[in-house]
PDB file of N, CA and C in Angstrom:
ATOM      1  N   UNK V   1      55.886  20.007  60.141  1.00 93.00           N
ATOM      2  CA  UNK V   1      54.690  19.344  60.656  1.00 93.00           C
ATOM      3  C   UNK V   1      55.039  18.006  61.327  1.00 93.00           C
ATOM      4  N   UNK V   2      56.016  17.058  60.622  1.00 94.00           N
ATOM      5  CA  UNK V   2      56.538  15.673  61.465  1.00 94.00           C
ATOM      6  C   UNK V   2      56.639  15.993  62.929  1.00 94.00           C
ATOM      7  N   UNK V   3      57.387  17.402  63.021  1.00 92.00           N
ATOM      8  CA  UNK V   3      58.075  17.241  64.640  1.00 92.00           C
ATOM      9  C   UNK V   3      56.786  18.018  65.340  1.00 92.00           C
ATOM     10  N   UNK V   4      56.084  18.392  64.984  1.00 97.00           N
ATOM     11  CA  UNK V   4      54.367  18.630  65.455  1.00 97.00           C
ATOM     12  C   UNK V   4      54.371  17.195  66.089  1.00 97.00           C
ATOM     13  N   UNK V   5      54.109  16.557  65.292  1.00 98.00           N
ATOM     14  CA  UNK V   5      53.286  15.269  65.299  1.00 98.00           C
ATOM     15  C   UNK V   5      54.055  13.888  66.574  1.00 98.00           C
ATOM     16  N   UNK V   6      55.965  14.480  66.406  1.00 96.00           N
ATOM     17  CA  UNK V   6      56.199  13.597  67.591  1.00 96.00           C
ATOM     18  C   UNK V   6      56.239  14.211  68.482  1.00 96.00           C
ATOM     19  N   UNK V   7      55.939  15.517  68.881  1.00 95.00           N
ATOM     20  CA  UNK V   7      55.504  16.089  70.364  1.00 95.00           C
ATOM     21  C   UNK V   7      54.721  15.639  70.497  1.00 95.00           C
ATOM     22  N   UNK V   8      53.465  15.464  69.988  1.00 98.00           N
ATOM     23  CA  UNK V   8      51.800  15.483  70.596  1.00 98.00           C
ATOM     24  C   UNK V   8      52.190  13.745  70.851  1.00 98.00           C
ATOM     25  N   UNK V   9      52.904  12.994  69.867  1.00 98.00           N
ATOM     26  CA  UNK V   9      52.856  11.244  70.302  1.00 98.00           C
ATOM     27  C   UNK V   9      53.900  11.451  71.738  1.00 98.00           C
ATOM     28  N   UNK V  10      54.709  12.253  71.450  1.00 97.00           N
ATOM     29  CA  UNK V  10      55.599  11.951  73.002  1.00 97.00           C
ATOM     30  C   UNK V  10      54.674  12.665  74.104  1.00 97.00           C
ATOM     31  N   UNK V  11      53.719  13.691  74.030  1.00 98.00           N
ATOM     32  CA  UNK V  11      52.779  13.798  75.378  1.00 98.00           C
ATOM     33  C   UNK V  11      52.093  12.870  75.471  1.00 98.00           C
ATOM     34  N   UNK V  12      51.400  12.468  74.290  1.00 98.00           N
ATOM     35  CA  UNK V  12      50.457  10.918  74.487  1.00 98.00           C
ATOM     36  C   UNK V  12      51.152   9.615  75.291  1.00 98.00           C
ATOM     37  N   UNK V  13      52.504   9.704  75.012  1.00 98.00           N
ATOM     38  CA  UNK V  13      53.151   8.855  75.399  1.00 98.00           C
ATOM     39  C   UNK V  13      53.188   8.800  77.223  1.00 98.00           C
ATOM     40  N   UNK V  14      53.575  10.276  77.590  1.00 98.00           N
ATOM     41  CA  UNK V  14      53.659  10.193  78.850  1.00 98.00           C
ATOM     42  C   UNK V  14      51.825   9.702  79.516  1.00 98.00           C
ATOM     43  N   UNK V  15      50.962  10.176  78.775  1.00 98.00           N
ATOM     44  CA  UNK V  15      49.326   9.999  79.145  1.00 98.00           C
ATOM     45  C   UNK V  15      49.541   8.324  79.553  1.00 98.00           C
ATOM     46  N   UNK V  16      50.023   7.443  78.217  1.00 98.00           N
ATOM     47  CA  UNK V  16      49.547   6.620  78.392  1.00 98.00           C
ATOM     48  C   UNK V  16      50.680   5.319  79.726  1.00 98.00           C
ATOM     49  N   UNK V  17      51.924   6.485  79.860  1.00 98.00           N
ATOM     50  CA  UNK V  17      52.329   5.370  80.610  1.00 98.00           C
ATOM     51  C   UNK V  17      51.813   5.940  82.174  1.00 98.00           C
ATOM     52  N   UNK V  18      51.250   7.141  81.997  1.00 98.00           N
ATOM     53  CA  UNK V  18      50.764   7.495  83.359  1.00 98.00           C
ATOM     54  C   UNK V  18      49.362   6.739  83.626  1.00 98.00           C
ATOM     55  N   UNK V  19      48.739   6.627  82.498  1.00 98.00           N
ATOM     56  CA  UNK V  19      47.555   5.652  82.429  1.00 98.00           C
ATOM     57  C   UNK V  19      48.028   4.259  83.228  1.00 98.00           C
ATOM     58  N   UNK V  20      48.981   3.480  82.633  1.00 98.00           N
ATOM     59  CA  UNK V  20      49.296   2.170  82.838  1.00 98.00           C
ATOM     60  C   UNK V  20      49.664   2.203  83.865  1.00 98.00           C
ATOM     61  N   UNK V  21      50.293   2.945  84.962  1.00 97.00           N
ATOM     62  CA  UNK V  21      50.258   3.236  86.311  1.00 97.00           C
ATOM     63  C   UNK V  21      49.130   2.850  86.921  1.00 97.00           C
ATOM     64  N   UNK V  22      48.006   4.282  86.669  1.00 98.00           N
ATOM     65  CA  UNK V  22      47.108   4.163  87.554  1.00 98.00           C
ATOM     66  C   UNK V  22      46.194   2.992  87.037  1.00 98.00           C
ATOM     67  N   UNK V  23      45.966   2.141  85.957  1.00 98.00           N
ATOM     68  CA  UNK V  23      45.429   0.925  85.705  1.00 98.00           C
ATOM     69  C   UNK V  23      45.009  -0.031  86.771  1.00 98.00           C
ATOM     70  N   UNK V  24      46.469  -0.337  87.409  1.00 97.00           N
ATOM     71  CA  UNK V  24      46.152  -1.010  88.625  1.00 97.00           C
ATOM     72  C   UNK V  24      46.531  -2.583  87.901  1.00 97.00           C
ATOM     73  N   UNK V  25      47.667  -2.688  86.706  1.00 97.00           N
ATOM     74  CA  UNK V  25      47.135  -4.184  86.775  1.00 97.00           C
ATOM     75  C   UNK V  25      45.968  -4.104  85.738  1.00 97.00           C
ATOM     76  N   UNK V  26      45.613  -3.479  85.205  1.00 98.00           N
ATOM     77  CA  UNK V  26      44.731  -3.442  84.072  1.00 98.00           C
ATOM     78  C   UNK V  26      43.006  -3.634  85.059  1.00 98.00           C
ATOM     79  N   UNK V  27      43.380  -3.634  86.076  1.00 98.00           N
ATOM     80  CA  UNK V  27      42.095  -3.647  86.912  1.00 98.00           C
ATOM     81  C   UNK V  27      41.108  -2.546  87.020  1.00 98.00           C
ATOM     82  N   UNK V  28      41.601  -1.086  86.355  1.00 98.00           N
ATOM     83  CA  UNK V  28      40.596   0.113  86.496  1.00 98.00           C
ATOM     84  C   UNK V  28      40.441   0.003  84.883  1.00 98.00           C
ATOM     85  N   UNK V  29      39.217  -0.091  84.989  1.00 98.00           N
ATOM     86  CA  UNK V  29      38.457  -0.106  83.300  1.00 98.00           C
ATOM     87  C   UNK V  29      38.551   1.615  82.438  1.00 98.00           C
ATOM     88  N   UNK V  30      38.483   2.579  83.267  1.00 98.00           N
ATOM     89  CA  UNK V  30      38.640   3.654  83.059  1.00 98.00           C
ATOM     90  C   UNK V  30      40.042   4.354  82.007  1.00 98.00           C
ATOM     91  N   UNK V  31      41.076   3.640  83.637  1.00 98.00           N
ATOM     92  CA  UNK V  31      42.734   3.859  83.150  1.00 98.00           C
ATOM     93  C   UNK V  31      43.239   2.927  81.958  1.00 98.00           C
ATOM     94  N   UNK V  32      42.660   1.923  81.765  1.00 98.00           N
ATOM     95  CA  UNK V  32      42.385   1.117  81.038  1.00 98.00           C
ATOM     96  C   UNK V  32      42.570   1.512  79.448  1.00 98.00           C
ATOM     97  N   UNK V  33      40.923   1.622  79.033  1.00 98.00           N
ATOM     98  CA  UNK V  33      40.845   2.353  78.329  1.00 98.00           C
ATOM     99  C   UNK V  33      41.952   3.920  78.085  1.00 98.00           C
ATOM    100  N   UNK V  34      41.935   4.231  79.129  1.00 98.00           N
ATOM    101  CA  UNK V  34      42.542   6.295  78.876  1.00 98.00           C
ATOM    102  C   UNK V  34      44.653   5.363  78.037  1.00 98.00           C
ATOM    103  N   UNK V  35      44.383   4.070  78.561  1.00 98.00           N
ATOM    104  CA  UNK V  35      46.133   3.482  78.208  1.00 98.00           C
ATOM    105  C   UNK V  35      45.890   3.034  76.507  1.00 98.00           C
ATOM    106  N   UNK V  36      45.026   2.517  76.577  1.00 98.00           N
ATOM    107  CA  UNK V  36      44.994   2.085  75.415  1.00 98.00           C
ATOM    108  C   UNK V  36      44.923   2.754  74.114  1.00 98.00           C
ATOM    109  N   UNK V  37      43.654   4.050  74.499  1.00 98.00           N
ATOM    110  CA  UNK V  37      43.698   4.961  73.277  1.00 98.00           C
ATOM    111  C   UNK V  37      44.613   6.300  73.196  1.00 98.00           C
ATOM    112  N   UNK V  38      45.293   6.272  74.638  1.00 98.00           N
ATOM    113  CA  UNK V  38      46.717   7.184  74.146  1.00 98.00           C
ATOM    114  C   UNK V  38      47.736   6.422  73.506  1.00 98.00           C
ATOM    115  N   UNK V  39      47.899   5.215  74.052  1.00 98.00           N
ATOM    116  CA  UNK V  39      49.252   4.282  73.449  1.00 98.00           C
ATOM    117  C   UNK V  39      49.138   3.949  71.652  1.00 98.00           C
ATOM    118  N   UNK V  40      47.492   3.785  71.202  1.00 98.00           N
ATOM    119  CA  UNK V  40      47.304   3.509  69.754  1.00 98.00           C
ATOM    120  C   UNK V  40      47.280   5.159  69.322  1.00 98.00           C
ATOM    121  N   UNK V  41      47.312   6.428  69.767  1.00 98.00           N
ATOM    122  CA  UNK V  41      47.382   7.377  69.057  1.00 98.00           C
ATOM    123  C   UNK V  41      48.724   8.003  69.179  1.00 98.00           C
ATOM    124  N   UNK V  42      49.407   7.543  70.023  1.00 98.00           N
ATOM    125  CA  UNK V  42      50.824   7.867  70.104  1.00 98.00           C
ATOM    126  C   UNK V  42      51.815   7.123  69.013  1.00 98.00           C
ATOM    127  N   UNK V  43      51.865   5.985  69.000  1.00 98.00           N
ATOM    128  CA  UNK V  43      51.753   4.975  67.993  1.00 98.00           C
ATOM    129  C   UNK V  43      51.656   5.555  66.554  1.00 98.00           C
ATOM    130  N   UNK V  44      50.256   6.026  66.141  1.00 98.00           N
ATOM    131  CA  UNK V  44      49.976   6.471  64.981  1.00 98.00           C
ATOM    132  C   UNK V  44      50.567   7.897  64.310  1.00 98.00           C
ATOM    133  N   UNK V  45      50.560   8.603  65.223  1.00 98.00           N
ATOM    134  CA  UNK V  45      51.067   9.833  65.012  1.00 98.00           C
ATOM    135  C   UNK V  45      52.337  10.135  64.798  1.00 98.00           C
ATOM    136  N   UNK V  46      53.769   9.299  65.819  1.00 98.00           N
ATOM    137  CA  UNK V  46      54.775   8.559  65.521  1.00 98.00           C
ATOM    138  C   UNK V  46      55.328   7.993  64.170  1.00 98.00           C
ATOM    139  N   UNK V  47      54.225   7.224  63.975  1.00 98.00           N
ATOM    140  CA  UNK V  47      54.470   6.093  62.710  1.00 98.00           C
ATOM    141  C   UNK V  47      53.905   7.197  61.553  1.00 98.00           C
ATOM    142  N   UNK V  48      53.305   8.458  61.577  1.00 97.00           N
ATOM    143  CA  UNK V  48      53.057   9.026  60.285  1.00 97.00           C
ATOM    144  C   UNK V  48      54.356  10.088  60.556  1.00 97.00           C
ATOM    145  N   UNK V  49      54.830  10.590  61.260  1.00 97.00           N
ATOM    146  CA  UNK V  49      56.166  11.246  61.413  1.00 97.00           C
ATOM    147  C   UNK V  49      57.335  10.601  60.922  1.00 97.00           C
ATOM    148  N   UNK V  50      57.349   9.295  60.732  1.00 96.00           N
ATOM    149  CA  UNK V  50      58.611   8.878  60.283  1.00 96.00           C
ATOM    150  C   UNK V  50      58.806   8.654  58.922  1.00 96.00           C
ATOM    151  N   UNK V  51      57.334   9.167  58.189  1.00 95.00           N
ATOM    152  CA  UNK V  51      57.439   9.253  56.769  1.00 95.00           C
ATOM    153  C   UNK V  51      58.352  10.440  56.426  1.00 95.00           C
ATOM    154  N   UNK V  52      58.998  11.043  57.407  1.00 94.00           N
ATOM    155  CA  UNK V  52      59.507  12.548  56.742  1.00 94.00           C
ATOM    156  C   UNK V  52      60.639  12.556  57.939  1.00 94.00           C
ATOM    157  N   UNK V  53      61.040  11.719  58.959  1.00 91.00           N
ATOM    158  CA  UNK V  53      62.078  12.127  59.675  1.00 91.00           C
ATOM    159  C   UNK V  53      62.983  10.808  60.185  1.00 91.00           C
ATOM    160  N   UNK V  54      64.139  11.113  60.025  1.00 90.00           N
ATOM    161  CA  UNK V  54      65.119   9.856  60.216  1.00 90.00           C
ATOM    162  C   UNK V  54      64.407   9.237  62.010  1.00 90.00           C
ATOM    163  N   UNK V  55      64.284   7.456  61.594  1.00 92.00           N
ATOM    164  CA  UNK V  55      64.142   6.923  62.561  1.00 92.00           C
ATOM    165  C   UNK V  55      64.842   7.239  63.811  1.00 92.00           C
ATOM    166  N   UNK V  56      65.786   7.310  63.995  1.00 90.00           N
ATOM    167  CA  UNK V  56      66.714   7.023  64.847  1.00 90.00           C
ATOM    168  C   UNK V  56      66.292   8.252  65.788  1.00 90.00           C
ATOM    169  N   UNK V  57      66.411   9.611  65.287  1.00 88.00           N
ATOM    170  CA  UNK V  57      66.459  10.724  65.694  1.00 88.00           C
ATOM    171  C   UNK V  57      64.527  11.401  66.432  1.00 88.00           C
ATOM    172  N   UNK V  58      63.906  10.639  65.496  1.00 90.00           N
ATOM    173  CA  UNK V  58      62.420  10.522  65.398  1.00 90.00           C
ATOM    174  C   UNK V  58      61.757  10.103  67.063  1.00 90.00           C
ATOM    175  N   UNK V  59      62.636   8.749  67.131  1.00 94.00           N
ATOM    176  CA  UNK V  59      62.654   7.929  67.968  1.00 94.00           C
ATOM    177  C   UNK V  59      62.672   8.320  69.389  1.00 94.00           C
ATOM    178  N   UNK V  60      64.148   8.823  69.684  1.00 92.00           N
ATOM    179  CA  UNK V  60      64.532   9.090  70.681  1.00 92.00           C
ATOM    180  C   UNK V  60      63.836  10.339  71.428  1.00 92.00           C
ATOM    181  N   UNK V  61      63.532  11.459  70.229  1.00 92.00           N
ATOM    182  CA  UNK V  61      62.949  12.753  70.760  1.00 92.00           C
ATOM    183  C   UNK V  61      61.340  11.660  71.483  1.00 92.00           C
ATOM    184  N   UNK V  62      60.814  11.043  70.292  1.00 96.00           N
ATOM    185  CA  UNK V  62      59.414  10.804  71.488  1.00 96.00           C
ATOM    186  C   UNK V  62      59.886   9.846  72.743  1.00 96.00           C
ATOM    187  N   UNK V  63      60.533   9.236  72.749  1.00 95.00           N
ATOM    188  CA  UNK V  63      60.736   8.527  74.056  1.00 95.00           C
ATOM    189  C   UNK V  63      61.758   9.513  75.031  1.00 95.00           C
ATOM    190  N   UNK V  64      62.377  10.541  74.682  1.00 94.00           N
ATOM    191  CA  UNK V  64      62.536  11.499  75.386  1.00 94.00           C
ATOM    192  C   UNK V  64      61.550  12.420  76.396  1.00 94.00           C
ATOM    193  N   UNK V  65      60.707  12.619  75.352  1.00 95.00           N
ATOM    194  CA  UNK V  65      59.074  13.453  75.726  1.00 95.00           C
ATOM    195  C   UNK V  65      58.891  12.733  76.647  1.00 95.00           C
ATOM    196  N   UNK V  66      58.116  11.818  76.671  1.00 97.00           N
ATOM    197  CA  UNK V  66      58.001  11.095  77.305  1.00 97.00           C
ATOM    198  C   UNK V  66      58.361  10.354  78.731  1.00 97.00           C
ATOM    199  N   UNK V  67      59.508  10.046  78.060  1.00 96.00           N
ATOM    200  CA  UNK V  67      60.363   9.615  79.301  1.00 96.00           C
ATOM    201  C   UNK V  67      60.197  10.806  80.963  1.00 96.00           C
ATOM    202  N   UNK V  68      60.256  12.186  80.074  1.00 96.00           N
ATOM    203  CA  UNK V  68      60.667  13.498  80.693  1.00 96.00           C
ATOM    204  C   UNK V  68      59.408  13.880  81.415  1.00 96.00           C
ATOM    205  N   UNK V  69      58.365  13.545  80.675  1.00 97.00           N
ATOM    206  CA  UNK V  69      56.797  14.057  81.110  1.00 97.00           C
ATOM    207  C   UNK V  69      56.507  12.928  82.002  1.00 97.00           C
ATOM    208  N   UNK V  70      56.700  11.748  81.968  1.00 98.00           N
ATOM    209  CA  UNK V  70      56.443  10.830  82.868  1.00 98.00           C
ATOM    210  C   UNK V  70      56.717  11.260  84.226  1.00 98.00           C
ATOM    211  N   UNK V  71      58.292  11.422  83.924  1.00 97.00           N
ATOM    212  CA  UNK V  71      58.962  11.471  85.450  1.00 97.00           C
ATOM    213  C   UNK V  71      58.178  12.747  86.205  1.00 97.00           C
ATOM    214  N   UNK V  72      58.004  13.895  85.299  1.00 97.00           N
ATOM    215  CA  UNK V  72      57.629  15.196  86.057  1.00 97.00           C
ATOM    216  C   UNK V  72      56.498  14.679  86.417  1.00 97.00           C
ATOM    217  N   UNK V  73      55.461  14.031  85.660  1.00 98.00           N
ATOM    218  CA  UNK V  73      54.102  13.816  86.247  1.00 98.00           C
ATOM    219  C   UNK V  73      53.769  13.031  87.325  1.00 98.00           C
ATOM    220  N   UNK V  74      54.995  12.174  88.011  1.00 97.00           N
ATOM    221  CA  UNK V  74      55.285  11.027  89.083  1.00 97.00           C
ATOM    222  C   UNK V  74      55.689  11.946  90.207  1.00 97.00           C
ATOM    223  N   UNK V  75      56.934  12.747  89.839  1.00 97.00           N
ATOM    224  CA  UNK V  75      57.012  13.682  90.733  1.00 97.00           C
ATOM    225  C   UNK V  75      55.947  14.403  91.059  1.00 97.00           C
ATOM    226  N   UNK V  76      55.305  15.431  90.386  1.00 97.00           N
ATOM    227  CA  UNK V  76      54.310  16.419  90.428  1.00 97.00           C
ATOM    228  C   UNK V  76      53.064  15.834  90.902  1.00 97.00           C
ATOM    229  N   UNK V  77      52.573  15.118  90.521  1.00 97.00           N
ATOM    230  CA  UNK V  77      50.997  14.309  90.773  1.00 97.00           C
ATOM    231  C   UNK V  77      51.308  12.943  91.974  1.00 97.00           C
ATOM    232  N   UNK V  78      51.870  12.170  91.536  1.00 97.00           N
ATOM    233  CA  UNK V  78      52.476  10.721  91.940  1.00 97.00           C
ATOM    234  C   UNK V  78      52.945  10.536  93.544  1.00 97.00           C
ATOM    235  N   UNK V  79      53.589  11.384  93.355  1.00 96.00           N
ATOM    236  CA  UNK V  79      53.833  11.000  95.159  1.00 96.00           C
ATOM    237  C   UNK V  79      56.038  10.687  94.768  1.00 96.00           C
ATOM    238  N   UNK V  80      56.349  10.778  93.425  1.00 97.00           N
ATOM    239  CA  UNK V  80      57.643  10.076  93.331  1.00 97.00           C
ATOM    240  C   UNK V  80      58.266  10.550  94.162  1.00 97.00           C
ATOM    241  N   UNK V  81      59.871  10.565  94.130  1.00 97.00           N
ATOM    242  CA  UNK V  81      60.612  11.232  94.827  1.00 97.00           C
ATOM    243  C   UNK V  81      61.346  12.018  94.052  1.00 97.00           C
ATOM    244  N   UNK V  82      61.855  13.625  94.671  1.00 97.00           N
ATOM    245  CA  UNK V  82      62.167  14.948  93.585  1.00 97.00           C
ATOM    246  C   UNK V  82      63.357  14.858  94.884  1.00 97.00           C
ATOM    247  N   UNK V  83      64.493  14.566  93.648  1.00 97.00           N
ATOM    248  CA  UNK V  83      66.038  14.803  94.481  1.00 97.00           C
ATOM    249  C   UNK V  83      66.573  15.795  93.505  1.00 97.00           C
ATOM    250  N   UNK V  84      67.855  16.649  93.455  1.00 97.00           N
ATOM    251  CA  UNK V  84      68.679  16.762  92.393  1.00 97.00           C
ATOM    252  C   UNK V  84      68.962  15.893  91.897  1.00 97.00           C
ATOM    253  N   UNK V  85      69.571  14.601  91.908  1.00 97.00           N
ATOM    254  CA  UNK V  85      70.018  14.189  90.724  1.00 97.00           C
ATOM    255  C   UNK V  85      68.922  13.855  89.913  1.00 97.00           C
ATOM    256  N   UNK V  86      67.488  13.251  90.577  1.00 97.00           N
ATOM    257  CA  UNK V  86      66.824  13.031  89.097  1.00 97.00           C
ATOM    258  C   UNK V  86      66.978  14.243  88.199  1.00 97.00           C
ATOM    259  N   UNK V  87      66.464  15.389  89.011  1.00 97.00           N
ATOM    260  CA  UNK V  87      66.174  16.463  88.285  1.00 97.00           C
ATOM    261  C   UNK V  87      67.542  17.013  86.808  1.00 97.00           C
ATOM    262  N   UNK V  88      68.434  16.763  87.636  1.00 97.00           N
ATOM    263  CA  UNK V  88      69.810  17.247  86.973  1.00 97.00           C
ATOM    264  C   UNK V  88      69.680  16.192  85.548  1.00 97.00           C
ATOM    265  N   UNK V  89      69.326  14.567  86.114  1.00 96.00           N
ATOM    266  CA  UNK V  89      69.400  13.716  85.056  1.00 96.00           C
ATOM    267  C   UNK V  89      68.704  13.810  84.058  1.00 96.00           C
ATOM    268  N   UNK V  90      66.989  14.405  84.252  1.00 96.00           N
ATOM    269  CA  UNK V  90      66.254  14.867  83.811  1.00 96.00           C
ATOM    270  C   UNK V  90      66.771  15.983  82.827  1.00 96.00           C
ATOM    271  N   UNK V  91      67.451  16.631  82.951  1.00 97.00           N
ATOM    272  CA  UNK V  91      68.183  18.296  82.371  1.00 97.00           C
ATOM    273  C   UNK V  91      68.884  17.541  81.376  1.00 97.00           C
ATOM    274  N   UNK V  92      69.392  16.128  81.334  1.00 96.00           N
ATOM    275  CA  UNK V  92      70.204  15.723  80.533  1.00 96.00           C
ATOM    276  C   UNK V  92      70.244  15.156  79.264  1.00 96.00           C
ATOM    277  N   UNK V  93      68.696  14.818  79.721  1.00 95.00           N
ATOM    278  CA  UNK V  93      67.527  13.789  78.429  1.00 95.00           C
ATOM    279  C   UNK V  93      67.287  15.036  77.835  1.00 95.00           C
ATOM    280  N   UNK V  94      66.433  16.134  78.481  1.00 93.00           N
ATOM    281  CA  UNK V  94      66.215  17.259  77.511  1.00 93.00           C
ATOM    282  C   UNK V  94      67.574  17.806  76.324  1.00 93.00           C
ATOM    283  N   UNK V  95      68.663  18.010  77.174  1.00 94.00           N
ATOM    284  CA  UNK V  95      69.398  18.293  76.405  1.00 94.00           C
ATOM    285  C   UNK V  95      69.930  17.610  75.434  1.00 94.00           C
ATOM    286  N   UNK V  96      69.807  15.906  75.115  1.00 90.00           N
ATOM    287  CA  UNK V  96      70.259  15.366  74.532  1.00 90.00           C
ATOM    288  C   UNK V  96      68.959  15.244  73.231  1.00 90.00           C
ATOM    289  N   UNK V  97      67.935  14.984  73.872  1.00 86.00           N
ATOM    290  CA  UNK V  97      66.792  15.280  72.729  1.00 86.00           C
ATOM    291  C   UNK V  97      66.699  16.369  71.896  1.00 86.00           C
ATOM    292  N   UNK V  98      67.149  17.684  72.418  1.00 87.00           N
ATOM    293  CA  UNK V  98      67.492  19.136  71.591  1.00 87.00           C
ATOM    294  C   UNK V  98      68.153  19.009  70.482  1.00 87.00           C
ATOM    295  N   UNK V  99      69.589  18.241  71.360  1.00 87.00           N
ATOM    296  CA  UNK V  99      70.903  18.098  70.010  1.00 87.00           C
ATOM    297  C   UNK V  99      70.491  17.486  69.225  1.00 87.00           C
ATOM    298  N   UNK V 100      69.326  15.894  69.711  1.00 82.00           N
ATOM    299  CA  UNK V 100      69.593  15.339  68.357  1.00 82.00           C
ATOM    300  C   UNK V 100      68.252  16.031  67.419  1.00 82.00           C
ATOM    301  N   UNK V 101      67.440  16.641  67.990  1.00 77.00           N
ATOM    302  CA  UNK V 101      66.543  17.764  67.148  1.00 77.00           C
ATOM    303  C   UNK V 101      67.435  18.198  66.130  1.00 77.00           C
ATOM    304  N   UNK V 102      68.025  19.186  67.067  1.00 83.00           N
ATOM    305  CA  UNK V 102      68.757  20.190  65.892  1.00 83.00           C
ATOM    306  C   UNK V 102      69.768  19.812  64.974  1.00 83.00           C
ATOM    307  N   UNK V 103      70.211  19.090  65.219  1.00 83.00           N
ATOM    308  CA  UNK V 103      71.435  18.177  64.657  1.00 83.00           C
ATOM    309  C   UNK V 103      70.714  17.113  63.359  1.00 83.00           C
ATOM    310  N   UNK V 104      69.405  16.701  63.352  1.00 71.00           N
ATOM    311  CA  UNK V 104      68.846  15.501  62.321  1.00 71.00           C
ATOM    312  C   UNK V 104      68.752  15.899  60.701  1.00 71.00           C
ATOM    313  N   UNK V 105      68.737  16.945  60.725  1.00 66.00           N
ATOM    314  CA  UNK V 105      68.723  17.500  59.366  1.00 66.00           C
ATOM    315  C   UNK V 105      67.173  17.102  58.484  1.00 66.00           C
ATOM    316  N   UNK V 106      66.382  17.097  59.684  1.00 50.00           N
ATOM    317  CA  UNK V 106      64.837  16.637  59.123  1.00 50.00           C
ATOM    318  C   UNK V 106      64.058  15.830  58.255  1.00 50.00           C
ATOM    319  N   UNK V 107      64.698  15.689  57.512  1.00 51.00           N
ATOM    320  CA  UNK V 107      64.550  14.893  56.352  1.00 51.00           C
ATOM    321  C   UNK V 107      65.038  12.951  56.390  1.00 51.00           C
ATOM    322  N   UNK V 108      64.230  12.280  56.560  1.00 49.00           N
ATOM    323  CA  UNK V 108      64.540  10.631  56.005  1.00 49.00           C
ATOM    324  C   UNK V 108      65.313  10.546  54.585  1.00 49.00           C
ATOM    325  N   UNK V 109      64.454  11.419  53.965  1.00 46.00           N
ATOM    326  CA  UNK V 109      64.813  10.918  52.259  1.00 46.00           C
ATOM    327  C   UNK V 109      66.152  11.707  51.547  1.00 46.00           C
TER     328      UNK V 109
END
């Protein structure tokens, strides 16, 4: 159930930095808000996952998510720019978030 809980904070995560994008500067009251209550439920959901999974490993997978969903959603929606190497670099975060998945041995305690 922990690693439930840091997927859904690492999609929240990408919500809310895609939020803080379109904010504007905290100037759209809308994006605003949509930053604030993904960033405090990403946050929470995170912080109840690490009752049961080593920090370190906890960590990296949601700022992986994240990191990964951001970029696709900049590319995909955003206007970013889609070269190979992001993409390849992109292939690299996933894979490194896997290992340290499978590799954590789940358990903090």
């Amino acid at each position: 159930m922990a690693w439930v809980l840091v997927i859904a904070a690492g999609l929240l995560e990408t919500v809310f930095a895609v939020a803080l994008k379109l904010s504007d500067g905290f100037s759209r009251p809308g994006w605003t808000v949509t930053f604030v209550v993904a960033a405090v439920a990403s946050f929470t959901l995170l912080s109840r996952a690490l009752g049961d999974l080593p920090v370190g490993t906890a960590y990296a997978v949601w700022v992986g998510i994240g990191a990964v969903g951001t970029a696709v959603v900049g590319m995909a929606v955003l206007g970013d720019p889609v070269t190979t190497g992001r993409l390849l670099s992109l292939l690299l975060v996933v894979a490194g978030v896997v290992g340290l998945q499978l590799t954590s041995g789940g358990s903090a305690h």
